[in-house]
Amino acid sequence: MSTYLIAYDIRNARRLQRVHRKLTATAMPLEYSVFLFVGSDEGCRRSVEDCLSLMNPNEDELRCYRLPAHGRRVEIGRRALPDGLVWTGWSTSERVG
């Protein structure tokens, strides 16, 4: 199982909504256009390809980064998850501020 950070910049409101809905079905939104995907490499590839079919390659952008297996997460500002809920896709977690 792998962890990916997926982010997009969509120029058209209709395409933006479609891509957001598509990713919400397979990944956890951290911010409106930033998602955390935990699963197989093939599952991530399929999710990204599904989104690409909804996008305009001349105007829109989608990036997918595989995160290290034993990475460190630091949160600053508003929490992505409610207090008491821990995302187990990370090996260590630290709250700053």
Tab-separated table of N, CA, C and O in Angstrom:
chain	number	residue	atom	x	y	z
A	1	MET	N	0.835	-1.169	0.000
A	1	MET	CA	0.000	0.000	0.000
A	1	MET	C	0.887	1.242	0.000
A	1	MET	O	1.862	1.313	0.725
A	2	SER	N	0.528	2.212	-0.820
A	2	SER	CA	1.303	3.443	-0.964
A	2	SER	C	0.441	4.645	-0.609
A	2	SER	O	-0.786	4.572	-0.621
A	3	THR	N	1.096	5.762	-0.319
A	3	THR	CA	0.406	7.010	-0.011
A	3	THR	C	0.818	8.062	-1.023
A	3	THR	O	2.007	8.234	-1.290
A	4	TYR	N	-0.168	8.752	-1.579
A	4	TYR	CA	0.067	9.781	-2.588
A	4	TYR	C	-0.601	11.082	-2.183
A	4	TYR	O	-1.683	11.076	-1.590
A	5	LEU	N	0.027	12.171	-2.551
A	5	LEU	CA	-0.565	13.495	-2.436
A	5	LEU	C	-0.966	13.909	-3.849
A	5	LEU	O	-0.133	13.898	-4.758
A	6	ILE	N	-2.237	14.224	-4.044
A	6	ILE	CA	-2.752	14.615	-5.360
A	6	ILE	C	-3.285	16.041	-5.245
A	6	ILE	O	-4.047	16.340	-4.327
A	7	ALA	N	-2.877	16.902	-6.151
A	7	ALA	CA	-3.333	18.290	-6.154
A	7	ALA	C	-3.664	18.709	-7.579
A	7	ALA	O	-3.077	18.210	-8.535
A	8	TYR	N	-4.611	19.630	-7.704
A	8	TYR	CA	-4.980	20.081	-9.039
A	8	TYR	C	-5.260	21.573	-9.056
A	8	TYR	O	-5.513	22.187	-8.036
A	9	ASP	N	-5.201	22.131	-10.261
A	9	ASP	CA	-5.580	23.507	-10.533
A	9	ASP	C	-6.429	23.459	-11.793
A	9	ASP	O	-5.920	23.211	-12.881
A	10	ILE	N	-7.730	23.641	-11.634
A	10	ILE	CA	-8.686	23.536	-12.739
A	10	ILE	C	-9.245	24.933	-13.009
A	10	ILE	O	-9.737	25.594	-12.099
A	11	ARG	N	-9.199	25.373	-14.245
A	11	ARG	CA	-9.582	26.742	-14.622
A	11	ARG	C	-11.078	26.954	-14.811
A	11	ARG	O	-11.548	28.072	-14.758
A	12	ASN	N	-11.832	25.897	-15.039
A	12	ASN	CA	-13.257	26.004	-15.332
A	12	ASN	C	-14.065	25.444	-14.161
A	12	ASN	O	-13.779	24.342	-13.683
A	13	ALA	N	-15.090	26.179	-13.711
A	13	ALA	CA	-15.860	25.777	-12.528
A	13	ALA	C	-16.534	24.419	-12.711
A	13	ALA	O	-16.565	23.604	-11.779
A	14	ARG	N	-17.053	24.148	-13.875
A	14	ARG	CA	-17.736	22.873	-14.110
A	14	ARG	C	-16.754	21.706	-14.061
A	14	ARG	O	-17.019	20.666	-13.435
A	15	ARG	N	-15.607	21.846	-14.721
A	15	ARG	CA	-14.586	20.794	-14.675
A	15	ARG	C	-14.058	20.634	-13.254
A	15	ARG	O	-13.803	19.514	-12.802
A	16	LEU	N	-13.900	21.737	-12.545
A	16	LEU	CA	-13.423	21.710	-11.156
A	16	LEU	C	-14.346	20.852	-10.292
A	16	LEU	O	-13.879	19.989	-9.538
A	17	GLN	N	-15.636	21.057	-10.402
A	17	GLN	CA	-16.593	20.275	-9.613
A	17	GLN	C	-16.532	18.793	-9.964
A	17	GLN	O	-16.592	17.935	-9.085
A	18	ARG	N	-16.413	18.502	-11.246
A	18	ARG	CA	-16.360	17.103	-11.678
A	18	ARG	C	-15.109	16.397	-11.164
A	18	ARG	O	-15.168	15.261	-10.682
A	19	VAL	N	-13.966	17.060	-11.267
A	19	VAL	CA	-12.710	16.468	-10.792
A	19	VAL	C	-12.758	16.306	-9.271
A	19	VAL	O	-12.351	15.273	-8.736
A	20	HIS	N	-13.281	17.308	-8.576
A	20	HIS	CA	-13.388	17.230	-7.116
A	20	HIS	C	-14.262	16.045	-6.700
A	20	HIS	O	-13.887	15.266	-5.813
A	21	ARG	N	-15.410	15.884	-7.329
A	21	ARG	CA	-16.295	14.749	-7.022
A	21	ARG	C	-15.612	13.414	-7.302
A	21	ARG	O	-15.716	12.472	-6.525
A	22	LYS	N	-14.915	13.332	-8.418
A	22	LYS	CA	-14.236	12.085	-8.795
A	22	LYS	C	-13.179	11.714	-7.759
A	22	LYS	O	-13.096	10.563	-7.328
A	23	LEU	N	-12.355	12.686	-7.354
A	23	LEU	CA	-11.297	12.382	-6.379
A	23	LEU	C	-11.858	12.104	-4.990
A	23	LEU	O	-11.313	11.278	-4.254
A	24	THR	N	-12.941	12.776	-4.623
A	24	THR	CA	-13.539	12.555	-3.309
A	24	THR	C	-14.003	11.107	-3.154
A	24	THR	O	-14.041	10.578	-2.048
A	25	ALA	N	-14.303	10.451	-4.248
A	25	ALA	CA	-14.749	9.053	-4.201
A	25	ALA	C	-13.622	8.096	-3.857
A	25	ALA	O	-13.872	6.988	-3.368
A	26	THR	N	-12.367	8.492	-4.099
A	26	THR	CA	-11.253	7.561	-3.891
A	26	THR	C	-10.179	8.069	-2.936
A	26	THR	O	-9.311	7.301	-2.527
A	27	ALA	N	-10.203	9.349	-2.597
A	27	ALA	CA	-9.148	9.929	-1.764
A	27	ALA	C	-9.754	10.868	-0.723
A	27	ALA	O	-10.892	11.320	-0.874
A	28	MET	N	-8.984	11.150	0.314
A	28	MET	CA	-9.448	12.030	1.379
A	28	MET	C	-9.031	13.465	1.087
A	28	MET	O	-7.842	13.737	0.913
A	29	PRO	N	-9.994	14.401	1.027
A	29	PRO	CA	-9.612	15.798	0.800
A	29	PRO	C	-8.934	16.388	2.037
A	29	PRO	O	-9.426	16.252	3.144
A	30	LEU	N	-7.782	17.004	1.829
A	30	LEU	CA	-7.090	17.717	2.901
A	30	LEU	C	-7.399	19.206	2.813
A	30	LEU	O	-7.521	19.888	3.819
A	31	GLU	N	-7.473	19.698	1.614
A	31	GLU	CA	-7.886	21.063	1.265
A	31	GLU	C	-8.790	20.903	0.061
A	31	GLU	O	-8.950	19.798	-0.460
A	32	TYR	N	-9.363	21.986	-0.458
A	32	TYR	CA	-10.303	21.829	-1.567
A	32	TYR	C	-9.652	21.172	-2.783
A	32	TYR	O	-10.258	20.350	-3.439
A	33	SER	N	-8.417	21.481	-3.076
A	33	SER	CA	-7.786	20.920	-4.268
A	33	SER	C	-6.578	20.041	-3.949
A	33	SER	O	-5.757	19.772	-4.817
A	34	VAL	N	-6.479	19.561	-2.720
A	34	VAL	CA	-5.373	18.693	-2.297
A	34	VAL	C	-5.969	17.459	-1.622
A	34	VAL	O	-6.779	17.574	-0.710
A	35	PHE	N	-5.553	16.278	-2.091
A	35	PHE	CA	-6.112	15.026	-1.607
A	35	PHE	C	-5.013	14.065	-1.177
A	35	PHE	O	-3.897	14.104	-1.692
A	36	LEU	N	-5.356	13.185	-0.249
A	36	LEU	CA	-4.475	12.116	0.193
A	36	LEU	C	-5.074	10.799	-0.273
A	36	LEU	O	-6.215	10.469	0.057
A	37	PHE	N	-4.319	10.055	-1.074
A	37	PHE	CA	-4.753	8.755	-1.561
A	37	PHE	C	-3.891	7.687	-0.909
A	37	PHE	O	-2.662	7.758	-0.971
A	38	VAL	N	-4.529	6.701	-0.292
A	38	VAL	CA	-3.820	5.558	0.283
A	38	VAL	C	-4.367	4.306	-0.377
A	38	VAL	O	-5.569	4.039	-0.321
A	39	GLY	N	-3.498	3.575	-1.040
A	39	GLY	CA	-3.931	2.364	-1.733
A	39	GLY	C	-2.838	1.853	-2.643
A	39	GLY	O	-1.665	2.200	-2.492
A	40	SER	N	-3.248	1.082	-3.606
A	40	SER	CA	-2.276	0.492	-4.523
A	40	SER	C	-1.825	1.526	-5.553
A	40	SER	O	-2.522	2.506	-5.835
A	41	ASP	N	-0.660	1.264	-6.129
A	41	ASP	CA	-0.160	2.132	-7.192
A	41	ASP	C	-1.144	2.130	-8.368
A	41	ASP	O	-1.409	3.172	-8.968
A	42	GLU	N	-1.689	0.970	-8.674
A	42	GLU	CA	-2.656	0.851	-9.766
A	42	GLU	C	-3.935	1.645	-9.464
A	42	GLU	O	-4.494	2.300	-10.338
A	43	GLY	N	-4.392	1.602	-8.215
A	43	GLY	CA	-5.579	2.361	-7.825
A	43	GLY	C	-5.371	3.856	-7.966
A	43	GLY	O	-6.258	4.581	-8.419
A	44	CYS	N	-4.185	4.326	-7.610
A	44	CYS	CA	-3.870	5.745	-7.771
A	44	CYS	C	-3.811	6.110	-9.246
A	44	CYS	O	-4.351	7.145	-9.661
A	45	ARG	N	-3.193	5.267	-10.031
A	45	ARG	CA	-3.109	5.527	-11.472
A	45	ARG	C	-4.495	5.634	-12.087
A	45	ARG	O	-4.784	6.542	-12.862
A	46	ARG	N	-5.401	4.722	-11.703
A	46	ARG	CA	-6.774	4.762	-12.223
A	46	ARG	C	-7.490	6.038	-11.803
A	46	ARG	O	-8.199	6.661	-12.604
A	47	SER	N	-7.330	6.447	-10.555
A	47	SER	CA	-7.974	7.674	-10.066
A	47	SER	C	-7.492	8.889	-10.842
A	47	SER	O	-8.286	9.744	-11.238
A	48	VAL	N	-6.187	8.968	-11.061
A	48	VAL	CA	-5.620	10.095	-11.807
A	48	VAL	C	-6.104	10.070	-13.249
A	48	VAL	O	-6.504	11.106	-13.804
A	49	GLU	N	-6.114	8.904	-13.884
A	49	GLU	CA	-6.580	8.807	-15.271
A	49	GLU	C	-8.053	9.188	-15.393
A	49	GLU	O	-8.452	9.845	-16.358
A	50	ASP	N	-8.868	8.810	-14.405
A	50	ASP	CA	-10.279	9.201	-14.412
A	50	ASP	C	-10.421	10.719	-14.377
A	50	ASP	O	-11.263	11.290	-15.061
A	51	CYS	N	-9.580	11.367	-13.583
A	51	CYS	CA	-9.617	12.828	-13.494
A	51	CYS	C	-9.121	13.474	-14.780
A	51	CYS	O	-9.696	14.462	-15.253
A	52	LEU	N	-8.068	12.922	-15.352
A	52	LEU	CA	-7.506	13.495	-16.575
A	52	LEU	C	-8.517	13.488	-17.717
A	52	LEU	O	-8.532	14.397	-18.544
A	53	SER	N	-9.404	12.505	-17.728
A	53	SER	CA	-10.417	12.437	-18.786
A	53	SER	C	-11.448	13.563	-18.646
A	53	SER	O	-12.159	13.861	-19.597
A	54	LEU	N	-11.513	14.197	-17.480
A	54	LEU	CA	-12.461	15.292	-17.234
A	54	LEU	C	-11.818	16.666	-17.412
A	54	LEU	O	-12.505	17.681	-17.335
A	55	MET	N	-10.519	16.702	-17.629
A	55	MET	CA	-9.777	17.957	-17.651
A	55	MET	C	-9.455	18.421	-19.065
A	55	MET	O	-9.491	17.637	-20.004
A	56	ASN	N	-9.110	19.698	-19.178
A	56	ASN	CA	-8.601	20.271	-20.419
A	56	ASN	C	-7.085	20.389	-20.251
A	56	ASN	O	-6.617	21.223	-19.469
A	57	PRO	N	-6.292	19.601	-20.972
A	57	PRO	CA	-4.839	19.600	-20.765
A	57	PRO	C	-4.166	20.924	-21.126
A	57	PRO	O	-3.051	21.176	-20.683
A	58	ASN	N	-4.837	21.774	-21.887
A	58	ASN	CA	-4.260	23.075	-22.237
A	58	ASN	C	-4.478	24.133	-21.155
A	58	ASN	O	-3.809	25.154	-21.154
A	59	GLU	N	-5.426	23.887	-20.239
A	59	GLU	CA	-5.757	24.882	-19.215
A	59	GLU	C	-5.573	24.382	-17.791
A	59	GLU	O	-5.337	25.175	-16.887
A	60	ASP	N	-5.736	23.085	-17.581
A	60	ASP	CA	-5.765	22.532	-16.226
A	60	ASP	C	-4.481	21.783	-15.905
A	60	ASP	O	-3.721	21.406	-16.789
A	61	GLU	N	-4.300	21.554	-14.615
A	61	GLU	CA	-3.091	20.876	-14.138
A	61	GLU	C	-3.456	19.909	-13.012
A	61	GLU	O	-4.282	20.240	-12.161
A	62	LEU	N	-2.853	18.735	-12.991
A	62	LEU	CA	-3.008	17.780	-11.900
A	62	LEU	C	-1.632	17.196	-11.616
A	62	LEU	O	-0.909	16.822	-12.542
A	63	ARG	N	-1.282	17.144	-10.350
A	63	ARG	CA	0.021	16.584	-9.942
A	63	ARG	C	-0.208	15.507	-8.893
A	63	ARG	O	-1.080	15.626	-8.051
A	64	CYS	N	0.595	14.472	-8.971
A	64	CYS	CA	0.484	13.349	-8.048
A	64	CYS	C	1.889	13.009	-7.547
A	64	CYS	O	2.789	12.764	-8.352
A	65	TYR	N	2.066	13.026	-6.234
A	65	TYR	CA	3.371	12.761	-5.631
A	65	TYR	C	3.259	11.564	-4.696
A	65	TYR	O	2.418	11.551	-3.794
A	66	ARG	N	4.114	10.577	-4.903
A	66	ARG	CA	4.175	9.441	-3.986
A	66	ARG	C	4.958	9.882	-2.751
A	66	ARG	O	6.085	10.383	-2.866
A	67	LEU	N	4.367	9.684	-1.577
A	67	LEU	CA	5.006	10.082	-0.331
A	67	LEU	C	5.855	8.939	0.219
A	67	LEU	O	5.537	7.767	-0.005
A	68	PRO	N	6.932	9.261	0.938
A	68	PRO	CA	7.784	8.202	1.495
A	68	PRO	C	7.014	7.359	2.514
A	68	PRO	O	6.143	7.855	3.222
A	69	ALA	N	7.347	6.087	2.567
A	69	ALA	CA	6.659	5.151	3.464
A	69	ALA	C	6.806	5.545	4.928
A	69	ALA	O	5.889	5.345	5.716
A	70	HIS	N	7.935	6.098	5.296
A	70	HIS	CA	8.160	6.466	6.697
A	70	HIS	C	8.409	7.956	6.807
A	70	HIS	O	9.369	8.397	7.423
A	71	GLY	N	7.511	8.725	6.196
A	71	GLY	CA	7.653	10.181	6.209
A	71	GLY	C	7.163	10.794	7.507
A	71	GLY	O	6.616	10.125	8.374
A	72	ARG	N	7.345	12.072	7.603
A	72	ARG	CA	6.937	12.824	8.788
A	72	ARG	C	5.961	13.897	8.350
A	72	ARG	O	6.184	14.585	7.361
A	73	ARG	N	4.861	14.040	9.067
A	73	ARG	CA	3.862	15.036	8.757
A	73	ARG	C	3.849	16.092	9.857
A	73	ARG	O	3.860	15.761	11.035
A	74	VAL	N	3.841	17.334	9.469
A	74	VAL	CA	3.735	18.447	10.414
A	74	VAL	C	2.537	19.275	9.995
A	74	VAL	O	2.397	19.639	8.829
A	75	GLU	N	1.637	19.559	10.938
A	75	GLU	CA	0.459	20.370	10.649
A	75	GLU	C	0.618	21.739	11.281
A	75	GLU	O	0.990	21.858	12.439
A	76	ILE	N	0.315	22.767	10.508
A	76	ILE	CA	0.293	24.141	11.007
A	76	ILE	C	-1.056	24.718	10.607
A	76	ILE	O	-1.450	24.616	9.442
A	77	GLY	N	-1.777	25.301	11.528
A	77	GLY	CA	-3.085	25.861	11.208
A	77	GLY	C	-4.200	24.876	11.504
A	77	GLY	O	-4.053	23.957	12.299
A	78	ARG	N	-5.318	25.074	10.824
A	78	ARG	CA	-6.506	24.260	11.051
A	78	ARG	C	-6.219	22.804	10.719
A	78	ARG	O	-5.596	22.491	9.718
A	79	ARG	N	-6.692	21.918	11.571
A	79	ARG	CA	-6.449	20.483	11.401
A	79	ARG	C	-7.265	19.925	10.246
A	79	ARG	O	-8.410	20.306	10.049
A	80	ALA	N	-6.682	18.989	9.512
A	80	ALA	CA	-7.390	18.306	8.430
A	80	ALA	C	-8.384	17.295	8.984
A	80	ALA	O	-9.425	17.052	8.401
A	81	LEU	N	-8.055	16.701	10.137
A	81	LEU	CA	-8.913	15.708	10.774
A	81	LEU	C	-9.342	16.208	12.140
A	81	LEU	O	-8.604	16.946	12.803
A	82	PRO	N	-10.533	15.804	12.618
A	82	PRO	CA	-10.979	16.215	13.953
A	82	PRO	C	-10.058	15.664	15.038
A	82	PRO	O	-9.385	14.645	14.847
A	83	ASP	N	-10.048	16.333	16.199
A	83	ASP	CA	-9.260	15.857	17.337
A	83	ASP	C	-9.651	14.426	17.677
A	83	ASP	O	-10.826	14.056	17.628
A	84	GLY	N	-8.673	13.606	18.003
A	84	GLY	CA	-8.909	12.225	18.366
A	84	GLY	C	-8.905	11.259	17.195
A	84	GLY	O	-8.847	10.058	17.381
A	85	LEU	N	-8.950	11.777	15.978
A	85	LEU	CA	-8.914	10.920	14.796
A	85	LEU	C	-7.510	10.982	14.216
A	85	LEU	O	-7.009	12.048	13.886
A	86	VAL	N	-6.858	9.821	14.094
A	86	VAL	CA	-5.471	9.753	13.635
A	86	VAL	C	-5.439	9.057	12.286
A	86	VAL	O	-6.016	7.980	12.121
A	87	TRP	N	-4.773	9.670	11.317
A	87	TRP	CA	-4.610	9.051	9.993
A	87	TRP	C	-3.452	8.087	10.059
A	87	TRP	O	-2.314	8.475	10.278
A	88	THR	N	-3.702	6.810	9.856
A	88	THR	CA	-2.657	5.795	10.042
A	88	THR	C	-1.767	5.646	8.820
A	88	THR	O	-0.852	4.841	8.823
A	89	GLY	N	-1.986	6.413	7.775
A	89	GLY	CA	-1.124	6.360	6.610
A	89	GLY	C	0.227	7.035	6.835
A	89	GLY	O	1.098	6.983	5.995
A	90	TRP	N	0.405	7.675	7.972
A	90	TRP	CA	1.652	8.372	8.292
A	90	TRP	C	2.359	7.647	9.427
A	90	TRP	O	1.721	7.126	10.324
A	91	SER	N	3.653	7.677	9.394
A	91	SER	CA	4.385	6.977	10.453
A	91	SER	C	4.546	7.839	11.693
A	91	SER	O	4.538	7.343	12.797
A	92	THR	N	4.704	9.160	11.533
A	92	THR	CA	4.805	10.051	12.675
A	92	THR	C	3.978	11.283	12.391
A	92	THR	O	3.743	11.648	11.255
A	93	SER	N	3.519	11.935	13.438
A	93	SER	CA	2.716	13.127	13.276
A	93	SER	C	3.105	14.133	14.354
A	93	SER	O	3.393	13.764	15.479
A	94	GLU	N	3.098	15.380	13.989
A	94	GLU	CA	3.476	16.432	14.927
A	94	GLU	C	2.582	17.624	14.684
A	94	GLU	O	2.304	18.003	13.550
A	95	ARG	N	2.051	18.202	15.744
A	95	ARG	CA	1.192	19.388	15.652
A	95	ARG	C	2.018	20.598	16.065
A	95	ARG	O	2.601	20.621	17.142
A	96	VAL	N	2.084	21.608	15.192
A	96	VAL	CA	2.824	22.840	15.471
A	96	VAL	C	1.808	23.962	15.582
A	96	VAL	O	0.981	24.148	14.707
A	97	GLY	N	1.893	24.737	16.658
A	97	GLY	CA	1.016	25.912	16.806
A	97	GLY	C	-0.285	25.648	17.453
A	97	GLY	O	-0.848	24.696	17.683
